[in-house]
Each structure stands twice: as structure tokens, then as C-alpha cells.
């Protein structure tokens, strides 16, 4: 009888230890997840230009997801007050992301314009793939960053000049500096803006059905080079966009995400992000040259005085960005 009781007690002790372990492991894990969610919200609303915070903000939405997991973990731990706090934090996180997740109505009747945006990694991106995408998706206007003279020649050899015969380009052999606008329709009044590290362009496209449409190809520097200059360039881009009148489309590698206050400032006025209009979320485009990528969406297409009908990404070999293709409604 004594042996039987001893064996029963020996069997119960490991179970009790495991339960005791879970009693403190689950709450600690839940609180850590909750703290990560709070950090994500803080990074989303932070406007201070401090490089570590700017870089971390690129992943703020991933941190916010931790708050949702914290609700489950703290609920399992029966920490009801903490779980209720996690629900509140999760609701705040969802509110911060709602514009990117909720469609902004449907596009009214109008004229469609297919636009493509692609960063081609110091001119290494596949010219054949770019031209194939333009042909297959019936692209009418293309914006390209990191355009080199050599890549421009390859694009023409692959047939881009036949598909998009009109252009305003500022190619460069300097790392990442070159930019270009290519169009099916005539382009006028090309401008290369001074005061940027990389080439930022504007041209007027004469659309056969809509008349003049302003086209921008934009490329502020990444914050890893200089966070102060990055913020200054995004602010200057906002000023330039605000000066544009009528119908405007803008493609670019903005080197920022919706979780950066400086980027949201760009789309707080008459301009809208096509992904935001459609409620498709971040649409990650970078980096594609890593097994774990792409994880953040920095290639965007904006529109003023119009809407978006469809948006998708497209793989271009030999570059670290996915291209984005939008069907816009003018």
C-alpha cells in the first residue's frame, strides 16, 4: 500500500512541476508579447528622426501582431486583467493599420491607366523580365529606379522602346542614382529635381483620353544612409507633390512603409496610396534576394484625383525588389 502511494505521488510530482512552470512562463511570455505590441504602436506613431527607431518602424506591423498573440497567451494563463489590456492594445494596433486593410470604396467610372514601378538594383535587374511584364500586363507608364546607361540599352534591345516609345530618363552609373519614366503616350516638360541624393523626376504625359497627366518617378535615399536626409527628402517630396495640380500618378521606391509617419504624411492630403485605396495591406516588395523576404512594402504607386482598380506585384530576377503594377482609374 505504501509503495503504491509512493508511486502515485512520484507520478503526480512531474505534472505539478509542469503546471507550476506554466503558471509563470505563460504570463511572462504574454507580457513580453504585449510589450512588443505596444512598441509597434509607438514606432508607428513616432515622428522623431532617430535611425534605430526609423529602421525598427519598418517592422512595426509585425510587432503589433504580437499583441494579438498576447490575448491568447494571457487568456490561457487566466490573467484576465492583462488579457483585457492586450485586447485594448490589439484594437489600437488594428486601428492604426485600418486604412491599409479597409478598401476606400469602389472606383467610379473613368479611364483606366496601367502603371508599373520597379527598382532594378544598380542596373542589375533583368531587362527581359521588365519588358515581358510591360507586354503581358499591357503597362502604359513605367517608372524605374537605379537605372544605368547599360540597363537602358538592354531595355531597348529587349523591346521596351517599341512598347513604351516615349521617355524621360536620367540614367547614372553612380550606385542607385538613375531614374526613368517610360510611356506609351507622349511626354512633355520633363524635370529632374535638384537637391536630392538620387534622381527624382517629373514629366507630363498627354493621355489620349484624359489629356495632361503628371507622372512622378521618386526615390528618396534609404534611412540607413542618413536618417536626417531621408526625412528631409520625404518632406520635400511632399512639398513637390502638393504643388502638382490636376490628375497625378507617382511611382517610386519610397524607402519607407506605411508605418513611417514621414510616408503617411505624403498620403495625408490629395494623394492616396493605391494599396490603401484597395485595402490590400502592405504588399511587401523588399528584399527579394533573401530567403526570408520580401517582408516590407516600400515600392508604391500613388494617385491624386483618381482611384485604383487592381494592384499586384511581379518578380523581376536579379534585383532585390518586386515590381508593383497598378490599374488606376482616372
PDB file of C-alpha atoms in Angstrom:
ATOM      1  CA  UNK A   1       0.000   0.000   0.000  1.00  0.00           C
ATOM      2  CA  UNK A   2       2.831   2.377   0.907  1.00  0.00           C
ATOM      3  CA  UNK A   3       4.659   1.556  -2.316  1.00  0.00           C
ATOM      4  CA  UNK A   4       1.503   2.241  -4.348  1.00  0.00           C
ATOM      5  CA  UNK A   5       1.044   5.647  -2.693  1.00  0.00           C
ATOM      6  CA  UNK A   6       4.692   6.448  -3.272  1.00  0.00           C
ATOM      7  CA  UNK A   7       4.444   5.571  -6.939  1.00  0.00           C
ATOM      8  CA  UNK A   8       1.306   7.689  -7.314  1.00  0.00           C
ATOM      9  CA  UNK A   9       2.996  10.647  -5.626  1.00  0.00           C
ATOM     10  CA  UNK A  10       6.061  10.239  -7.880  1.00  0.00           C
ATOM     11  CA  UNK A  11       3.822  10.311 -10.956  1.00  0.00           C
ATOM     12  CA  UNK A  12       1.972  13.429  -9.786  1.00  0.00           C
ATOM     13  CA  UNK A  13       5.074  15.479  -8.939  1.00  0.00           C
ATOM     14  CA  UNK A  14       6.278  15.998 -12.583  1.00  0.00           C
ATOM     15  CA  UNK A  15       2.772  17.097 -13.584  1.00  0.00           C
ATOM     16  CA  UNK A  16       2.669  19.575 -10.724  1.00  0.00           C
ATOM     17  CA  UNK A  17       6.094  20.911 -11.681  1.00  0.00           C
ATOM     18  CA  UNK A  18       4.957  21.394 -15.273  1.00  0.00           C
ATOM     19  CA  UNK A  19       1.829  23.201 -14.142  1.00  0.00           C
ATOM     20  CA  UNK A  20       3.886  25.382 -11.825  1.00  0.00           C
ATOM     21  CA  UNK A  21       6.231  26.171 -14.676  1.00  0.00           C
ATOM     22  CA  UNK A  22       3.347  27.147 -16.961  1.00  0.00           C
ATOM     23  CA  UNK A  23       1.908  29.356 -14.212  1.00  0.00           C
ATOM     24  CA  UNK A  24       4.789  31.793 -14.614  1.00  0.00           C
ATOM     25  CA  UNK A  25       6.032  31.031 -18.145  1.00  0.00           C
ATOM     26  CA  UNK A  26       2.726  31.857 -19.850  1.00  0.00           C
ATOM     27  CA  UNK A  27       2.232  35.219 -18.106  1.00  0.00           C
ATOM     28  CA  UNK A  28       5.830  36.278 -18.749  1.00  0.00           C
ATOM     29  CA  UNK A  29       5.533  35.283 -22.404  1.00  0.00           C
ATOM     30  CA  UNK A  30       2.223  37.102 -22.665  1.00  0.00           C
ATOM     31  CA  UNK A  31       3.631  40.280 -21.124  1.00  0.00           C
ATOM     32  CA  UNK A  32       6.638  40.186 -23.446  1.00  0.00           C
ATOM     33  CA  UNK A  33       4.328  39.813 -26.445  1.00  0.00           C
ATOM     34  CA  UNK A  34       2.170  42.638 -25.149  1.00  0.00           C
ATOM     35  CA  UNK A  35       5.232  44.859 -24.721  1.00  0.00           C
ATOM     36  CA  UNK A  36       6.231  44.122 -28.324  1.00  0.00           C
ATOM     37  CA  UNK A  37       2.761  45.147 -29.499  1.00  0.00           C
ATOM     38  CA  UNK A  38       2.947  48.398 -27.556  1.00  0.00           C
ATOM     39  CA  UNK A  39       6.394  49.048 -29.056  1.00  0.00           C
ATOM     40  CA  UNK A  40       4.997  48.510 -32.547  1.00  0.00           C
ATOM     41  CA  UNK A  41       2.254  51.065 -31.964  1.00  0.00           C
ATOM     42  CA  UNK A  42       4.769  53.522 -30.558  1.00  0.00           C
ATOM     43  CA  UNK A  43       7.025  53.105 -33.584  1.00  0.00           C
ATOM     44  CA  UNK A  44       4.060  53.604 -35.924  1.00  0.00           C
ATOM     45  CA  UNK A  45       3.184  56.964 -34.386  1.00  0.00           C
ATOM     46  CA  UNK A  46       6.751  58.081 -33.699  1.00  0.00           C
ATOM     47  CA  UNK A  47       7.845  61.092 -35.742  1.00  0.00           C
ATOM     48  CA  UNK A  48      11.291  61.505 -34.188  1.00  0.00           C
ATOM     49  CA  UNK A  49      14.108  61.116 -36.720  1.00  0.00           C
ATOM     50  CA  UNK A  50      16.374  58.653 -34.916  1.00  0.00           C
ATOM     51  CA  UNK A  51      17.861  55.969 -37.127  1.00  0.00           C
ATOM     52  CA  UNK A  52      17.236  52.924 -34.853  1.00  0.00           C
ATOM     53  CA  UNK A  53      13.595  53.956 -34.412  1.00  0.00           C
ATOM     54  CA  UNK A  54      13.174  54.685 -38.128  1.00  0.00           C
ATOM     55  CA  UNK A  55      14.567  51.270 -39.067  1.00  0.00           C
ATOM     56  CA  UNK A  56      12.522  49.471 -36.420  1.00  0.00           C
ATOM     57  CA  UNK A  57       9.355  51.215 -37.632  1.00  0.00           C
ATOM     58  CA  UNK A  58       9.700  49.312 -40.909  1.00  0.00           C
ATOM     59  CA  UNK A  59       8.645  46.217 -38.942  1.00  0.00           C
ATOM     60  CA  UNK A  60       6.130  47.889 -36.617  1.00  0.00           C
ATOM     61  CA  UNK A  61       3.157  45.965 -38.003  1.00  0.00           C
ATOM     62  CA  UNK A  62       4.878  42.664 -37.228  1.00  0.00           C
ATOM     63  CA  UNK A  63       5.395  43.789 -33.641  1.00  0.00           C
ATOM     64  CA  UNK A  64       1.725  44.737 -33.430  1.00  0.00           C
ATOM     65  CA  UNK A  65       0.735  41.169 -34.309  1.00  0.00           C
ATOM     66  CA  UNK A  66       2.373  40.146 -31.019  1.00  0.00           C
ATOM     67  CA  UNK A  67      -0.432  41.935 -29.154  1.00  0.00           C
ATOM     68  CA  UNK A  68      -2.986  39.654 -30.808  1.00  0.00           C
ATOM     69  CA  UNK A  69      -0.994  36.585 -29.728  1.00  0.00           C
ATOM     70  CA  UNK A  70      -0.712  38.067 -26.231  1.00  0.00           C
ATOM     71  CA  UNK A  71      -4.506  37.984 -25.910  1.00  0.00           C
ATOM     72  CA  UNK A  72      -4.462  34.215 -26.419  1.00  0.00           C
ATOM     73  CA  UNK A  73      -1.446  33.550 -24.208  1.00  0.00           C
ATOM     74  CA  UNK A  74      -2.668  35.688 -21.309  1.00  0.00           C
ATOM     75  CA  UNK A  75      -6.117  34.159 -21.641  1.00  0.00           C
ATOM     76  CA  UNK A  76      -4.620  30.686 -21.322  1.00  0.00           C
ATOM     77  CA  UNK A  77      -2.713  31.907 -18.261  1.00  0.00           C
ATOM     78  CA  UNK A  78      -6.026  33.185 -16.809  1.00  0.00           C
ATOM     79  CA  UNK A  79      -4.562  36.657 -16.348  1.00  0.00           C
ATOM     80  CA  UNK A  80      -7.797  38.381 -17.201  1.00  0.00           C
ATOM     81  CA  UNK A  81      -6.782  41.950 -16.479  1.00  0.00           C
ATOM     82  CA  UNK A  82      -3.641  41.574 -18.594  1.00  0.00           C
ATOM     83  CA  UNK A  83      -5.663  39.837 -21.316  1.00  0.00           C
ATOM     84  CA  UNK A  84      -8.130  42.741 -21.334  1.00  0.00           C
ATOM     85  CA  UNK A  85      -5.205  45.159 -21.687  1.00  0.00           C
ATOM     86  CA  UNK A  86      -3.908  43.063 -24.581  1.00  0.00           C
ATOM     87  CA  UNK A  87      -7.335  43.327 -26.237  1.00  0.00           C
ATOM     88  CA  UNK A  88      -7.164  47.117 -25.913  1.00  0.00           C
ATOM     89  CA  UNK A  89      -3.654  47.217 -27.368  1.00  0.00           C
ATOM     90  CA  UNK A  90      -4.727  44.904 -30.210  1.00  0.00           C
ATOM     91  CA  UNK A  91      -7.668  47.168 -31.023  1.00  0.00           C
ATOM     92  CA  UNK A  92      -5.319  50.170 -31.145  1.00  0.00           C
ATOM     93  CA  UNK A  93      -2.967  48.254 -33.428  1.00  0.00           C
ATOM     94  CA  UNK A  94      -5.797  47.313 -35.782  1.00  0.00           C
ATOM     95  CA  UNK A  95      -6.983  50.926 -35.805  1.00  0.00           C
ATOM     96  CA  UNK A  96      -3.506  52.090 -36.849  1.00  0.00           C
ATOM     97  CA  UNK A  97      -3.485  49.637 -39.757  1.00  0.00           C
ATOM     98  CA  UNK A  98      -7.152  50.004 -40.755  1.00  0.00           C
ATOM     99  CA  UNK A  99      -6.539  52.402 -43.694  1.00  0.00           C
ATOM    100  CA  UNK A 100      -4.338  49.788 -45.365  1.00  0.00           C
ATOM    101  CA  UNK A 101      -6.741  46.932 -44.644  1.00  0.00           C
ATOM    102  CA  UNK A 102     -10.098  48.524 -45.469  1.00  0.00           C
ATOM    103  CA  UNK A 103     -10.930  49.393 -49.110  1.00  0.00           C
ATOM    104  CA  UNK A 104     -11.750  53.023 -49.797  1.00  0.00           C
ATOM    105  CA  UNK A 105     -14.924  52.320 -51.737  1.00  0.00           C
ATOM    106  CA  UNK A 106     -15.024  51.326 -55.376  1.00  0.00           C
ATOM    107  CA  UNK A 107     -13.595  53.226 -58.324  1.00  0.00           C
ATOM    108  CA  UNK A 108     -16.087  55.460 -60.150  1.00  0.00           C
ATOM    109  CA  UNK A 109     -16.407  55.273 -63.946  1.00  0.00           C
ATOM    110  CA  UNK A 110     -13.438  56.685 -65.804  1.00  0.00           C
ATOM    111  CA  UNK A 111     -10.413  55.839 -67.918  1.00  0.00           C
ATOM    112  CA  UNK A 112      -8.027  53.097 -66.782  1.00  0.00           C
ATOM    113  CA  UNK A 113      -4.257  53.520 -66.799  1.00  0.00           C
ATOM    114  CA  UNK A 114      -1.894  50.603 -66.104  1.00  0.00           C
ATOM    115  CA  UNK A 115       1.252  51.718 -64.282  1.00  0.00           C
ATOM    116  CA  UNK A 116       4.307  49.733 -63.236  1.00  0.00           C
ATOM    117  CA  UNK A 117       7.010  50.634 -60.714  1.00  0.00           C
ATOM    118  CA  UNK A 118      10.341  48.790 -60.457  1.00  0.00           C
ATOM    119  CA  UNK A 119      13.668  49.255 -58.669  1.00  0.00           C
ATOM    120  CA  UNK A 120      16.347  47.392 -60.638  1.00  0.00           C
ATOM    121  CA  UNK A 121      19.240  47.161 -58.131  1.00  0.00           C
ATOM    122  CA  UNK A 122      22.070  49.242 -59.558  1.00  0.00           C
ATOM    123  CA  UNK A 123      21.057  48.282 -63.091  1.00  0.00           C
ATOM    124  CA  UNK A 124      21.322  44.507 -62.486  1.00  0.00           C
ATOM    125  CA  UNK A 125      17.602  43.724 -62.821  1.00  0.00           C
ATOM    126  CA  UNK A 126      16.524  41.607 -65.769  1.00  0.00           C
ATOM    127  CA  UNK A 127      15.649  43.835 -68.739  1.00  0.00           C
ATOM    128  CA  UNK A 128      13.897  40.921 -70.429  1.00  0.00           C
ATOM    129  CA  UNK A 129      11.644  40.398 -67.388  1.00  0.00           C
ATOM    130  CA  UNK A 130      10.744  44.095 -67.235  1.00  0.00           C
ATOM    131  CA  UNK A 131       9.791  44.139 -70.906  1.00  0.00           C
ATOM    132  CA  UNK A 132       7.861  40.880 -70.525  1.00  0.00           C
ATOM    133  CA  UNK A 133       5.869  42.380 -67.652  1.00  0.00           C
ATOM    134  CA  UNK A 134       5.152  45.526 -69.667  1.00  0.00           C
ATOM    135  CA  UNK A 135       3.933  43.419 -72.595  1.00  0.00           C
ATOM    136  CA  UNK A 136       1.914  40.853 -70.611  1.00  0.00           C
ATOM    137  CA  UNK A 137       0.268  43.362 -68.289  1.00  0.00           C
ATOM    138  CA  UNK A 138      -0.253  45.982 -71.027  1.00  0.00           C
ATOM    139  CA  UNK A 139       1.602  48.604 -68.993  1.00  0.00           C
ATOM    140  CA  UNK A 140       1.143  52.153 -70.263  1.00  0.00           C
ATOM    141  CA  UNK A 141       3.542  54.020 -67.982  1.00  0.00           C
ATOM    142  CA  UNK A 142       6.628  52.664 -66.213  1.00  0.00           C
ATOM    143  CA  UNK A 143       8.788  54.220 -63.503  1.00  0.00           C
ATOM    144  CA  UNK A 144      12.228  52.753 -62.863  1.00  0.00           C
ATOM    145  CA  UNK A 145      14.836  53.414 -60.191  1.00  0.00           C
ATOM    146  CA  UNK A 146      18.550  52.545 -60.165  1.00  0.00           C
ATOM    147  CA  UNK A 147      18.636  52.870 -63.941  1.00  0.00           C
ATOM    148  CA  UNK A 148      22.083  52.753 -65.554  1.00  0.00           C
ATOM    149  CA  UNK A 149      23.045  53.596 -69.155  1.00  0.00           C
ATOM    150  CA  UNK A 150      23.877  49.927 -69.708  1.00  0.00           C
ATOM    151  CA  UNK A 151      20.483  48.779 -68.452  1.00  0.00           C
ATOM    152  CA  UNK A 152      18.755  51.376 -70.601  1.00  0.00           C
ATOM    153  CA  UNK A 153      20.434  49.874 -73.667  1.00  0.00           C
ATOM    154  CA  UNK A 154      19.389  46.379 -72.568  1.00  0.00           C
ATOM    155  CA  UNK A 155      15.788  47.504 -72.092  1.00  0.00           C
ATOM    156  CA  UNK A 156      15.696  48.908 -75.609  1.00  0.00           C
ATOM    157  CA  UNK A 157      17.313  45.773 -77.025  1.00  0.00           C
ATOM    158  CA  UNK A 158      14.618  43.703 -75.284  1.00  0.00           C
ATOM    159  CA  UNK A 159      11.903  45.772 -76.961  1.00  0.00           C
ATOM    160  CA  UNK A 160      10.899  48.423 -74.414  1.00  0.00           C
ATOM    161  CA  UNK A 161      11.188  51.253 -76.955  1.00  0.00           C
ATOM    162  CA  UNK A 162       8.595  49.512 -79.129  1.00  0.00           C
ATOM    163  CA  UNK A 163       6.114  49.152 -76.266  1.00  0.00           C
ATOM    164  CA  UNK A 164       6.772  52.448 -74.492  1.00  0.00           C
ATOM    165  CA  UNK A 165       8.316  54.741 -77.102  1.00  0.00           C
ATOM    166  CA  UNK A 166       8.219  57.949 -75.048  1.00  0.00           C
ATOM    167  CA  UNK A 167      10.605  58.552 -72.169  1.00  0.00           C
ATOM    168  CA  UNK A 168      12.200  60.991 -69.804  1.00  0.00           C
ATOM    169  CA  UNK A 169      15.223  59.437 -68.142  1.00  0.00           C
ATOM    170  CA  UNK A 170      18.203  60.375 -66.003  1.00  0.00           C
ATOM    171  CA  UNK A 171      20.331  57.213 -66.003  1.00  0.00           C
ATOM    172  CA  UNK A 172      23.511  57.131 -63.957  1.00  0.00           C
ATOM    173  CA  UNK A 173      26.410  54.803 -63.349  1.00  0.00           C
ATOM    174  CA  UNK A 174      26.584  56.023 -59.735  1.00  0.00           C
ATOM    175  CA  UNK A 175      25.163  53.499 -57.282  1.00  0.00           C
ATOM    176  CA  UNK A 176      21.377  53.694 -57.262  1.00  0.00           C
ATOM    177  CA  UNK A 177      21.138  57.218 -58.656  1.00  0.00           C
ATOM    178  CA  UNK A 178      19.491  56.717 -62.074  1.00  0.00           C
ATOM    179  CA  UNK A 179      15.746  57.051 -62.621  1.00  0.00           C
ATOM    180  CA  UNK A 180      13.416  56.901 -65.631  1.00  0.00           C
ATOM    181  CA  UNK A 181       9.852  57.415 -66.827  1.00  0.00           C
ATOM    182  CA  UNK A 182       8.652  55.439 -69.872  1.00  0.00           C
ATOM    183  CA  UNK A 183       5.267  55.930 -71.513  1.00  0.00           C
ATOM    184  CA  UNK A 184       3.053  54.677 -74.310  1.00  0.00           C
ATOM    185  CA  UNK A 185       1.904  58.265 -74.787  1.00  0.00           C
ATOM    186  CA  UNK A 186       3.866  61.476 -75.417  1.00  0.00           C
ATOM    187  CA  UNK A 187       5.783  63.029 -72.530  1.00  0.00           C
ATOM    188  CA  UNK A 188       6.428  66.740 -72.138  1.00  0.00           C
ATOM    189  CA  UNK A 189       8.075  69.172 -69.723  1.00  0.00           C
ATOM    190  CA  UNK A 190      10.498  66.745 -68.100  1.00  0.00           C
ATOM    191  CA  UNK A 191      12.068  67.952 -64.847  1.00  0.00           C
ATOM    192  CA  UNK A 192      14.872  66.489 -62.734  1.00  0.00           C
ATOM    193  CA  UNK A 193      14.636  67.964 -59.258  1.00  0.00           C
ATOM    194  CA  UNK A 194      17.775  69.374 -57.691  1.00  0.00           C
ATOM    195  CA  UNK A 195      18.738  68.825 -54.080  1.00  0.00           C
ATOM    196  CA  UNK A 196      18.229  65.055 -53.878  1.00  0.00           C
ATOM    197  CA  UNK A 197      20.935  62.428 -53.497  1.00  0.00           C
ATOM    198  CA  UNK A 198      19.199  60.262 -56.101  1.00  0.00           C
ATOM    199  CA  UNK A 199      17.379  61.343 -59.267  1.00  0.00           C
ATOM    200  CA  UNK A 200      13.723  62.284 -58.803  1.00  0.00           C
ATOM    201  CA  UNK A 201      11.769  63.071 -61.967  1.00  0.00           C
ATOM    202  CA  UNK A 202       8.536  64.587 -63.210  1.00  0.00           C
ATOM    203  CA  UNK A 203       7.002  64.679 -66.690  1.00  0.00           C
ATOM    204  CA  UNK A 204       3.620  65.432 -68.219  1.00  0.00           C
ATOM    205  CA  UNK A 205       2.015  62.552 -70.100  1.00  0.00           C
ATOM    206  CA  UNK A 206      -0.508  63.506 -72.787  1.00  0.00           C
ATOM    207  CA  UNK A 207      -3.096  60.762 -72.428  1.00  0.00           C
ATOM    208  CA  UNK A 208      -5.381  60.376 -75.481  1.00  0.00           C
ATOM    209  CA  UNK A 209      -8.485  60.118 -73.335  1.00  0.00           C
ATOM    210  CA  UNK A 210      -7.657  62.241 -70.296  1.00  0.00           C
ATOM    211  CA  UNK A 211      -5.278  64.893 -71.577  1.00  0.00           C
ATOM    212  CA  UNK A 212      -2.344  66.004 -69.371  1.00  0.00           C
ATOM    213  CA  UNK A 213      -1.454  63.632 -66.524  1.00  0.00           C
ATOM    214  CA  UNK A 214       1.548  64.454 -64.345  1.00  0.00           C
ATOM    215  CA  UNK A 215       3.880  61.495 -63.746  1.00  0.00           C
ATOM    216  CA  UNK A 216       6.488  61.330 -60.979  1.00  0.00           C
ATOM    217  CA  UNK A 217       9.316  58.811 -60.530  1.00  0.00           C
ATOM    218  CA  UNK A 218      10.523  59.185 -56.938  1.00  0.00           C
ATOM    219  CA  UNK A 219      13.418  57.759 -54.981  1.00  0.00           C
ATOM    220  CA  UNK A 220      14.396  59.246 -51.609  1.00  0.00           C
ATOM    221  CA  UNK A 221      17.523  57.788 -50.062  1.00  0.00           C
ATOM    222  CA  UNK A 222      17.217  54.880 -47.606  1.00  0.00           C
ATOM    223  CA  UNK A 223      17.354  55.884 -43.933  1.00  0.00           C
ATOM    224  CA  UNK A 224      20.369  53.616 -43.447  1.00  0.00           C
ATOM    225  CA  UNK A 225      22.491  56.136 -45.364  1.00  0.00           C
ATOM    226  CA  UNK A 226      21.377  59.188 -43.407  1.00  0.00           C
ATOM    227  CA  UNK A 227      18.106  59.266 -41.480  1.00  0.00           C
ATOM    228  CA  UNK A 228      18.076  63.065 -41.349  1.00  0.00           C
ATOM    229  CA  UNK A 229      18.460  63.417 -45.104  1.00  0.00           C
ATOM    230  CA  UNK A 230      15.870  60.655 -45.615  1.00  0.00           C
ATOM    231  CA  UNK A 231      13.312  62.590 -43.578  1.00  0.00           C
ATOM    232  CA  UNK A 232      14.198  65.847 -45.322  1.00  0.00           C
ATOM    233  CA  UNK A 233      13.796  64.279 -48.772  1.00  0.00           C
ATOM    234  CA  UNK A 234      10.423  62.751 -47.909  1.00  0.00           C
ATOM    235  CA  UNK A 235       9.295  66.156 -46.651  1.00  0.00           C
ATOM    236  CA  UNK A 236      10.494  67.805 -49.837  1.00  0.00           C
ATOM    237  CA  UNK A 237       8.702  65.186 -51.943  1.00  0.00           C
ATOM    238  CA  UNK A 238       5.516  66.025 -50.028  1.00  0.00           C
ATOM    239  CA  UNK A 239       6.007  69.704 -50.923  1.00  0.00           C
ATOM    240  CA  UNK A 240       6.636  68.868 -54.587  1.00  0.00           C
ATOM    241  CA  UNK A 241       3.568  66.648 -54.780  1.00  0.00           C
ATOM    242  CA  UNK A 242       1.434  69.308 -53.133  1.00  0.00           C
ATOM    243  CA  UNK A 243       2.376  71.738 -55.899  1.00  0.00           C
ATOM    244  CA  UNK A 244       1.163  69.367 -58.638  1.00  0.00           C
ATOM    245  CA  UNK A 245      -2.319  70.096 -59.931  1.00  0.00           C
ATOM    246  CA  UNK A 246      -4.847  68.045 -61.860  1.00  0.00           C
ATOM    247  CA  UNK A 247      -4.502  64.312 -62.268  1.00  0.00           C
ATOM    248  CA  UNK A 248      -1.216  62.931 -60.971  1.00  0.00           C
ATOM    249  CA  UNK A 249       0.352  59.471 -60.664  1.00  0.00           C
ATOM    250  CA  UNK A 250       3.594  58.740 -58.857  1.00  0.00           C
ATOM    251  CA  UNK A 251       5.646  55.568 -58.810  1.00  0.00           C
ATOM    252  CA  UNK A 252       8.657  55.141 -56.624  1.00  0.00           C
ATOM    253  CA  UNK A 253      10.852  53.281 -54.229  1.00  0.00           C
ATOM    254  CA  UNK A 254       9.981  55.426 -51.222  1.00  0.00           C
ATOM    255  CA  UNK A 255      12.373  53.612 -48.853  1.00  0.00           C
ATOM    256  CA  UNK A 256       9.633  53.851 -46.244  1.00  0.00           C
ATOM    257  CA  UNK A 257       6.498  51.997 -45.252  1.00  0.00           C
ATOM    258  CA  UNK A 258       3.024  52.942 -44.094  1.00  0.00           C
ATOM    259  CA  UNK A 259       4.334  52.626 -40.529  1.00  0.00           C
ATOM    260  CA  UNK A 260       6.626  55.626 -41.069  1.00  0.00           C
ATOM    261  CA  UNK A 261       4.997  58.923 -40.142  1.00  0.00           C
ATOM    262  CA  UNK A 262       7.015  60.655 -42.864  1.00  0.00           C
ATOM    263  CA  UNK A 263       5.455  58.396 -45.527  1.00  0.00           C
ATOM    264  CA  UNK A 264       1.915  58.725 -44.153  1.00  0.00           C
ATOM    265  CA  UNK A 265       2.399  62.471 -44.416  1.00  0.00           C
ATOM    266  CA  UNK A 266       2.751  62.038 -48.195  1.00  0.00           C
ATOM    267  CA  UNK A 267      -0.662  60.428 -48.465  1.00  0.00           C
ATOM    268  CA  UNK A 268      -2.458  62.597 -45.922  1.00  0.00           C
ATOM    269  CA  UNK A 269      -3.592  65.172 -48.481  1.00  0.00           C
ATOM    270  CA  UNK A 270      -4.906  64.744 -52.019  1.00  0.00           C
ATOM    271  CA  UNK A 271      -2.621  61.798 -52.761  1.00  0.00           C
ATOM    272  CA  UNK A 272      -3.569  58.220 -51.933  1.00  0.00           C
ATOM    273  CA  UNK A 273      -1.574  55.011 -51.908  1.00  0.00           C
ATOM    274  CA  UNK A 274      -3.081  52.521 -54.373  1.00  0.00           C
ATOM    275  CA  UNK A 275      -2.656  49.737 -51.785  1.00  0.00           C
ATOM    276  CA  UNK A 276      -4.526  51.848 -49.237  1.00  0.00           C
ATOM    277  CA  UNK A 277      -7.340  52.560 -51.689  1.00  0.00           C
ATOM    278  CA  UNK A 278      -7.791  48.838 -52.325  1.00  0.00           C
ATOM    279  CA  UNK A 279      -7.228  47.697 -48.741  1.00  0.00           C
ATOM    280  CA  UNK A 280      -4.667  45.057 -49.741  1.00  0.00           C
ATOM    281  CA  UNK A 281      -2.291  45.756 -46.876  1.00  0.00           C
ATOM    282  CA  UNK A 282       1.436  46.267 -47.055  1.00  0.00           C
ATOM    283  CA  UNK A 283       2.081  44.328 -50.306  1.00  0.00           C
ATOM    284  CA  UNK A 284       5.725  43.500 -49.406  1.00  0.00           C
ATOM    285  CA  UNK A 285       8.271  44.193 -52.160  1.00  0.00           C
ATOM    286  CA  UNK A 286      11.674  44.123 -50.396  1.00  0.00           C
ATOM    287  CA  UNK A 287      14.009  42.281 -50.067  1.00  0.00           C
ATOM    288  CA  UNK A 288      13.578  39.542 -52.639  1.00  0.00           C
ATOM    289  CA  UNK A 289      17.224  38.461 -52.575  1.00  0.00           C
ATOM    290  CA  UNK A 290      16.849  36.878 -49.121  1.00  0.00           C
ATOM    291  CA  UNK A 291      15.173  33.593 -48.248  1.00  0.00           C
ATOM    292  CA  UNK A 292      13.061  35.364 -45.652  1.00  0.00           C
ATOM    293  CA  UNK A 293      11.905  38.174 -47.946  1.00  0.00           C
ATOM    294  CA  UNK A 294      10.092  40.163 -49.061  1.00  0.00           C
ATOM    295  CA  UNK A 295       8.827  41.483 -45.748  1.00  0.00           C
ATOM    296  CA  UNK A 296       8.178  45.231 -46.177  1.00  0.00           C
ATOM    297  CA  UNK A 297       6.403  47.260 -48.833  1.00  0.00           C
ATOM    298  CA  UNK A 298       8.488  50.230 -49.971  1.00  0.00           C
ATOM    299  CA  UNK A 299       7.609  50.281 -53.693  1.00  0.00           C
ATOM    300  CA  UNK A 300       4.395  52.227 -54.030  1.00  0.00           C
ATOM    301  CA  UNK A 301       2.139  53.809 -56.645  1.00  0.00           C
ATOM    302  CA  UNK A 302       0.260  56.955 -55.618  1.00  0.00           C
ATOM    303  CA  UNK A 303      -2.571  58.753 -57.340  1.00  0.00           C
ATOM    304  CA  UNK A 304      -4.254  62.126 -56.967  1.00  0.00           C
ATOM    305  CA  UNK A 305      -7.710  62.823 -58.389  1.00  0.00           C
ATOM    306  CA  UNK A 306      -8.341  59.181 -59.175  1.00  0.00           C
ATOM    307  CA  UNK A 307      -8.772  55.700 -57.729  1.00  0.00           C
ATOM    308  CA  UNK A 308      -7.251  52.220 -58.017  1.00  0.00           C
ATOM    309  CA  UNK A 309      -8.893  49.172 -59.549  1.00  0.00           C
ATOM    310  CA  UNK A 310      -6.240  46.474 -59.050  1.00  0.00           C
ATOM    311  CA  UNK A 311      -2.735  46.084 -57.630  1.00  0.00           C
ATOM    312  CA  UNK A 312      -0.253  43.235 -57.786  1.00  0.00           C
ATOM    313  CA  UNK A 313       3.459  42.538 -57.517  1.00  0.00           C
ATOM    314  CA  UNK A 314       5.703  40.985 -60.139  1.00  0.00           C
ATOM    315  CA  UNK A 315       9.035  39.167 -59.754  1.00  0.00           C
ATOM    316  CA  UNK A 316      11.974  40.669 -61.638  1.00  0.00           C
ATOM    317  CA  UNK A 317      15.066  38.427 -61.467  1.00  0.00           C
ATOM    318  CA  UNK A 318      18.439  39.812 -60.357  1.00  0.00           C
ATOM    319  CA  UNK A 319      17.023  42.660 -58.302  1.00  0.00           C
ATOM    320  CA  UNK A 320      16.110  42.883 -54.628  1.00  0.00           C
ATOM    321  CA  UNK A 321      12.682  44.451 -55.241  1.00  0.00           C
ATOM    322  CA  UNK A 322       9.440  43.091 -56.592  1.00  0.00           C
ATOM    323  CA  UNK A 323       7.829  45.361 -59.134  1.00  0.00           C
ATOM    324  CA  UNK A 324       4.296  46.630 -58.477  1.00  0.00           C
ATOM    325  CA  UNK A 325       1.658  47.025 -61.170  1.00  0.00           C
ATOM    326  CA  UNK A 326      -1.498  49.072 -60.600  1.00  0.00           C
ATOM    327  CA  UNK A 327      -4.574  49.573 -62.704  1.00  0.00           C
ATOM    328  CA  UNK A 328      -5.571  53.129 -61.918  1.00  0.00           C
ATOM    329  CA  UNK A 329      -8.875  54.807 -62.680  1.00  0.00           C
ATOM    330  CA  UNK A 330      -8.503  58.391 -63.919  1.00  0.00           C
TER     331      UNK A 330
END
